[in-house]
Amino acid sequence: MLPDHRHRRHLIEGIFSDFQRTHPKWKGRRTAFLPGHGTTLFIEGIHFIVDGDCSHLPALNKENAEEGAAYQFAGGFVYVKRLYKISKEYAKEHNLLYLDRVETSVGDFALPGGDLSNESLV
């Protein structure tokens, strides 16, 4: 979390543009340089959430999922702990449609936009 509102006026804030194309998943996220932390650039959803406001965070899906990042989810936000893929055999045995999975701060579930197991669940 960022410091409370009294200290926010001392932050240098902006939007991450990814001009060097090194972190495309961070593009559009808010950024800040925090007093006392030198030139370390802090990225919203990676290092901080502004006052619990998740309205500027991207929705979680396969294209933008990154371990350690925060995403909009069910009216709030989640942190991605781990991304993984299950086998087609495991999916069939457990009646799961999606192979791409995500472990988050609120649970473990199918990653939106993930690969399908190509097996009918009926």
PDB file of C-alpha atoms in Angstrom, residues 1-121:
ATOM      1  CA  MET A   1       0.000   0.000   0.000  1.00  0.00           C
ATOM      2  CA  LEU A   2       1.111   3.525  -0.657  1.00  0.00           C
ATOM      3  CA  PRO A   3       1.427   5.910   2.258  1.00  0.00           C
ATOM      4  CA  ASP A   4      -1.790   7.680   3.282  1.00  0.00           C
ATOM      5  CA  HIS A   5      -3.129  10.781   1.471  1.00  0.00           C
ATOM      6  CA  ARG A   6      -1.003  13.230   3.491  1.00  0.00           C
ATOM      7  CA  HIS A   7       2.121  11.867   1.791  1.00  0.00           C
ATOM      8  CA  ARG A   8       0.748  11.369  -1.723  1.00  0.00           C
ATOM      9  CA  ARG A   9       1.583  14.941  -2.734  1.00  0.00           C
ATOM     10  CA  HIS A  10       5.266  14.021  -2.436  1.00  0.00           C
ATOM     11  CA  LEU A  11       5.031  11.203  -4.975  1.00  0.00           C
ATOM     12  CA  ILE A  12       6.007  11.502  -8.597  1.00  0.00           C
ATOM     13  CA  GLU A  13       3.246   9.619 -10.374  1.00  0.00           C
ATOM     14  CA  GLY A  14       2.673   8.570 -13.965  1.00  0.00           C
ATOM     15  CA  ILE A  15       1.524   5.800 -16.303  1.00  0.00           C
ATOM     16  CA  PHE A  16       3.857   3.000 -17.427  1.00  0.00           C
ATOM     17  CA  SER A  17       4.343   3.211 -21.205  1.00  0.00           C
ATOM     18  CA  ASP A  18       6.858   0.401 -21.860  1.00  0.00           C
ATOM     19  CA  PHE A  19       8.830   2.348 -24.458  1.00  0.00           C
ATOM     20  CA  GLN A  20      11.634  -0.222 -24.306  1.00  0.00           C
ATOM     21  CA  ARG A  21       9.162  -3.123 -24.692  1.00  0.00           C
ATOM     22  CA  THR A  22      10.594  -4.984 -21.717  1.00  0.00           C
ATOM     23  CA  HIS A  23       7.369  -5.256 -19.669  1.00  0.00           C
ATOM     24  CA  PRO A  24       4.329  -5.206 -22.003  1.00  0.00           C
ATOM     25  CA  LYS A  25       2.056  -6.590 -19.266  1.00  0.00           C
ATOM     26  CA  TRP A  26       2.682  -3.451 -17.165  1.00  0.00           C
ATOM     27  CA  LYS A  27       1.624  -1.009 -19.917  1.00  0.00           C
ATOM     28  CA  GLY A  28      -1.073   1.391 -18.689  1.00  0.00           C
ATOM     29  CA  ARG A  29      -0.518   0.690 -14.982  1.00  0.00           C
ATOM     30  CA  ARG A  30       0.019   3.665 -12.658  1.00  0.00           C
ATOM     31  CA  THR A  31       3.559   4.199 -11.358  1.00  0.00           C
ATOM     32  CA  ALA A  32       5.257   6.133  -8.567  1.00  0.00           C
ATOM     33  CA  PHE A  33       8.666   7.046  -7.242  1.00  0.00           C
ATOM     34  CA  LEU A  34       8.409   6.953  -3.453  1.00  0.00           C
ATOM     35  CA  PRO A  35      10.280   9.342  -1.164  1.00  0.00           C
ATOM     36  CA  GLY A  36      13.259   7.652   0.440  1.00  0.00           C
ATOM     37  CA  HIS A  37      13.472   4.887  -2.191  1.00  0.00           C
ATOM     38  CA  GLY A  38      15.778   6.577  -4.706  1.00  0.00           C
ATOM     39  CA  THR A  39      15.133   5.741  -8.353  1.00  0.00           C
ATOM     40  CA  THR A  40      13.138   2.562  -7.730  1.00  0.00           C
ATOM     41  CA  LEU A  41      10.008   2.707  -9.872  1.00  0.00           C
ATOM     42  CA  PHE A  42       6.995   1.185  -8.164  1.00  0.00           C
ATOM     43  CA  ILE A  43       4.259  -0.258 -10.423  1.00  0.00           C
ATOM     44  CA  GLU A  44       0.594  -0.388  -9.393  1.00  0.00           C
ATOM     45  CA  GLY A  45      -0.591  -3.935  -8.984  1.00  0.00           C
ATOM     46  CA  ILE A  46       2.990  -5.170  -8.744  1.00  0.00           C
ATOM     47  CA  HIS A  47       4.241  -3.171  -5.757  1.00  0.00           C
ATOM     48  CA  PHE A  48       1.180  -1.302  -4.480  1.00  0.00           C
ATOM     49  CA  ILE A  49      -2.590  -0.724  -4.701  1.00  0.00           C
ATOM     50  CA  VAL A  50      -3.801   2.870  -4.289  1.00  0.00           C
ATOM     51  CA  ASP A  51      -6.253   3.009  -1.369  1.00  0.00           C
ATOM     52  CA  GLY A  52      -7.760  -0.344  -2.379  1.00  0.00           C
ATOM     53  CA  ASP A  53      -8.850   1.180  -5.723  1.00  0.00           C
ATOM     54  CA  CYS A  54      -8.645  -1.502  -8.393  1.00  0.00           C
ATOM     55  CA  SER A  55     -10.476   0.408 -11.133  1.00  0.00           C
ATOM     56  CA  HIS A  56      -7.285   0.956 -13.140  1.00  0.00           C
ATOM     57  CA  LEU A  57      -6.017  -2.591 -12.886  1.00  0.00           C
ATOM     58  CA  PRO A  58      -6.459  -4.892 -15.873  1.00  0.00           C
ATOM     59  CA  ALA A  59      -8.850  -7.839 -15.724  1.00  0.00           C
ATOM     60  CA  LEU A  60      -7.065 -11.159 -15.288  1.00  0.00           C
ATOM     61  CA  ASN A  61      -6.663 -13.277 -18.441  1.00  0.00           C
ATOM     62  CA  LYS A  62      -4.079 -15.519 -20.098  1.00  0.00           C
ATOM     63  CA  GLU A  63      -2.544 -12.718 -22.194  1.00  0.00           C
ATOM     64  CA  ASN A  64      -1.678 -10.457 -19.258  1.00  0.00           C
ATOM     65  CA  ALA A  65      -1.274 -12.852 -16.318  1.00  0.00           C
ATOM     66  CA  GLU A  66       1.965 -12.413 -14.405  1.00  0.00           C
ATOM     67  CA  GLU A  67       2.990 -13.953 -11.089  1.00  0.00           C
ATOM     68  CA  GLY A  68       3.029 -11.409  -8.273  1.00  0.00           C
ATOM     69  CA  ALA A  69       0.775  -8.912 -10.049  1.00  0.00           C
ATOM     70  CA  ALA A  70      -2.690  -7.709  -9.028  1.00  0.00           C
ATOM     71  CA  TYR A  71      -5.774  -7.757 -11.271  1.00  0.00           C
ATOM     72  CA  GLN A  72      -9.433  -6.736 -11.119  1.00  0.00           C
ATOM     73  CA  PHE A  73     -11.573  -9.647 -10.048  1.00  0.00           C
ATOM     74  CA  ALA A  74     -15.204  -9.939  -8.884  1.00  0.00           C
ATOM     75  CA  GLY A  75     -15.528  -6.289  -7.859  1.00  0.00           C
ATOM     76  CA  GLY A  76     -12.198  -6.292  -6.033  1.00  0.00           C
ATOM     77  CA  PHE A  77      -8.710  -7.456  -6.814  1.00  0.00           C
ATOM     78  CA  VAL A  78      -6.574 -10.577  -6.565  1.00  0.00           C
ATOM     79  CA  TYR A  79      -2.845 -11.193  -6.526  1.00  0.00           C
ATOM     80  CA  VAL A  80      -1.551 -13.946  -8.788  1.00  0.00           C
ATOM     81  CA  LYS A  81       0.603 -16.342  -6.794  1.00  0.00           C
ATOM     82  CA  ARG A  82       1.281 -18.980  -9.446  1.00  0.00           C
ATOM     83  CA  LEU A  83       0.436 -19.800 -13.070  1.00  0.00           C
ATOM     84  CA  TYR A  84       0.440 -23.427 -14.166  1.00  0.00           C
ATOM     85  CA  LYS A  85      -1.002 -25.866 -16.684  1.00  0.00           C
ATOM     86  CA  ILE A  86      -2.635 -29.224 -16.016  1.00  0.00           C
ATOM     87  CA  SER A  87      -2.434 -32.230 -18.332  1.00  0.00           C
ATOM     88  CA  LYS A  88      -5.303 -33.248 -20.595  1.00  0.00           C
ATOM     89  CA  GLU A  89      -5.515 -36.523 -18.695  1.00  0.00           C
ATOM     90  CA  TYR A  90      -5.863 -34.734 -15.337  1.00  0.00           C
ATOM     91  CA  ALA A  91      -8.492 -32.392 -16.813  1.00  0.00           C
ATOM     92  CA  LYS A  92     -10.511 -35.333 -18.145  1.00  0.00           C
ATOM     93  CA  GLU A  93     -10.238 -37.283 -14.889  1.00  0.00           C
ATOM     94  CA  HIS A  94     -11.433 -34.268 -12.843  1.00  0.00           C
ATOM     95  CA  ASN A  95     -13.958 -32.937 -15.393  1.00  0.00           C
ATOM     96  CA  LEU A  96     -12.072 -29.685 -15.959  1.00  0.00           C
ATOM     97  CA  LEU A  97     -12.481 -27.753 -19.196  1.00  0.00           C
ATOM     98  CA  TYR A  98      -9.458 -25.422 -19.028  1.00  0.00           C
ATOM     99  CA  LEU A  99      -5.825 -26.533 -18.909  1.00  0.00           C
ATOM    100  CA  ASP A 100      -4.378 -23.143 -17.896  1.00  0.00           C
ATOM    101  CA  ARG A 101      -4.833 -22.535 -14.178  1.00  0.00           C
ATOM    102  CA  VAL A 102      -4.066 -19.719 -11.755  1.00  0.00           C
ATOM    103  CA  GLU A 103      -3.490 -19.748  -8.012  1.00  0.00           C
ATOM    104  CA  THR A 104      -4.489 -16.379  -6.528  1.00  0.00           C
ATOM    105  CA  SER A 105      -4.868 -14.716  -3.165  1.00  0.00           C
ATOM    106  CA  VAL A 106      -8.531 -15.839  -3.123  1.00  0.00           C
ATOM    107  CA  GLY A 107      -8.253 -19.342  -4.560  1.00  0.00           C
ATOM    108  CA  ASP A 108      -7.254 -21.608  -7.394  1.00  0.00           C
ATOM    109  CA  PHE A 109      -9.228 -21.623 -10.658  1.00  0.00           C
ATOM    110  CA  ALA A 110      -9.206 -21.716 -14.463  1.00  0.00           C
ATOM    111  CA  LEU A 111      -7.306 -18.873 -16.099  1.00  0.00           C
ATOM    112  CA  PRO A 112      -9.712 -16.818 -18.255  1.00  0.00           C
ATOM    113  CA  GLY A 113      -8.809 -17.195 -21.928  1.00  0.00           C
ATOM    114  CA  GLY A 114      -6.765 -20.310 -21.226  1.00  0.00           C
ATOM    115  CA  ASP A 115      -6.365 -23.370 -23.417  1.00  0.00           C
ATOM    116  CA  LEU A 116      -9.242 -25.844 -23.554  1.00  0.00           C
ATOM    117  CA  SER A 117      -8.818 -29.539 -22.884  1.00  0.00           C
ATOM    118  CA  ASN A 118     -10.810 -30.342 -26.083  1.00  0.00           C
ATOM    119  CA  GLU A 119     -12.775 -32.916 -24.101  1.00  0.00           C
ATOM    120  CA  SER A 120     -16.513 -32.756 -23.733  1.00  0.00           C
ATOM    121  CA  LEU A 121     -17.646 -32.591 -20.130  1.00  0.00           C
TER     122      LEU A 121
END
